[in-house]
Amino acid sequence: MILYDQNYKILAINRDSLELLGYSDSDLFFQKHDDISDMFLHQISLYDEQKHFIDYIIKHPEYSLQSIKLKLDDGNIISIHIDIDIMFFKNSNFCYQVKLNKNVGDHTYKTPAKPELRIPKLIENAMAKKPAQTTNAADGILLTKEWLFGIPNFIKMERNTFLVRVAEFIKICKDKYEELSEATLLDDKNHINEISTDISNRASELKFDPFLRILIKLQTLSDPKEVAAFLNLYMDFIHQIENILKKELK
């Protein structure tokens, strides 16, 4: 497990992750790397040059199930998948929890270590120039049936149970929408946080990370135009889930 702050800087890394990356302690890791993205291979399509991999995975949820290849310092290449959660603190701040899981049946193999095979540090300069953005409302979020129906296997939940939970999630989101809209109109942060708590717990259970990002923005934004844009994203997410279910389960 690796913890990142809101600007995608590593706060902490546990021993299992260090060992998976080929290090015995954190000091050795940070002497050579600022981020695990230093170790990503060129052929993966995880992010573009303007986005950190956390932002890209959450904005494109289909990639949360994608195999990622890492090139270790000793030349070995391993295949993993990355799971991202959002952890909320009592003061409404949050951080990202990144889990690295080695793919089952993966075979580690040796290749000559060549620096040019690694993706360079993509975010350091960008972060220095402008604040990290958690979600861009103008871009929208596109959900796919592959992403939605891949989640039950990923979180080890029976499909029927998952569908029941999704239906409950949709209902509570619709029921709370007007109340949430009114609270954002009044810029009542306490009420917004209260409304968001139950919804965010359900979204977290279902691995609806893009929706969690929307809730975070609604809790932190004050500009009426930005708030309206993310309220639209809120309902658009729900409608996309509904449409996927209707097409697949009719």
PDB file of C-alpha atoms in Angstrom, residues 3-12 34 52 123-124 127-128:
ATOM      1  CA  LEU A   3      -0.469   6.705   0.447  1.00  0.00           C
ATOM      2  CA  TYR A   4      -0.486   9.818  -1.754  1.00  0.00           C
ATOM      3  CA  ASP A   5      -1.516  13.354  -0.839  1.00  0.00           C
ATOM      4  CA  GLN A   6      -3.915  15.431  -2.935  1.00  0.00           C
ATOM      5  CA  ASN A   7      -1.014  16.640  -5.099  1.00  0.00           C
ATOM      6  CA  TYR A   8      -0.008  13.045  -5.889  1.00  0.00           C
ATOM      7  CA  LYS A   9       3.095  13.092  -3.688  1.00  0.00           C
ATOM      8  CA  ILE A  10       3.918   9.927  -1.717  1.00  0.00           C
ATOM      9  CA  LEU A  11       3.185  10.212   1.999  1.00  0.00           C
ATOM     10  CA  ALA A  12       3.997   6.647   3.039  1.00  0.00           C
ATOM     11  CA  ASP A  34      10.012  10.133  -6.565  1.00  0.00           C
ATOM     12  CA  HIS A  52      -0.743  11.503 -12.958  1.00  0.00           C
ATOM     13  CA  ILE A 123       4.294  15.105 -13.494  1.00  0.00           C
ATOM     14  CA  GLU A 124       7.035  16.893 -11.594  1.00  0.00           C
ATOM     15  CA  MET A 127       2.787  20.035 -10.661  1.00  0.00           C
ATOM     16  CA  ALA A 128       5.256  22.863 -10.128  1.00  0.00           C
TER      17      ALA A 128
END
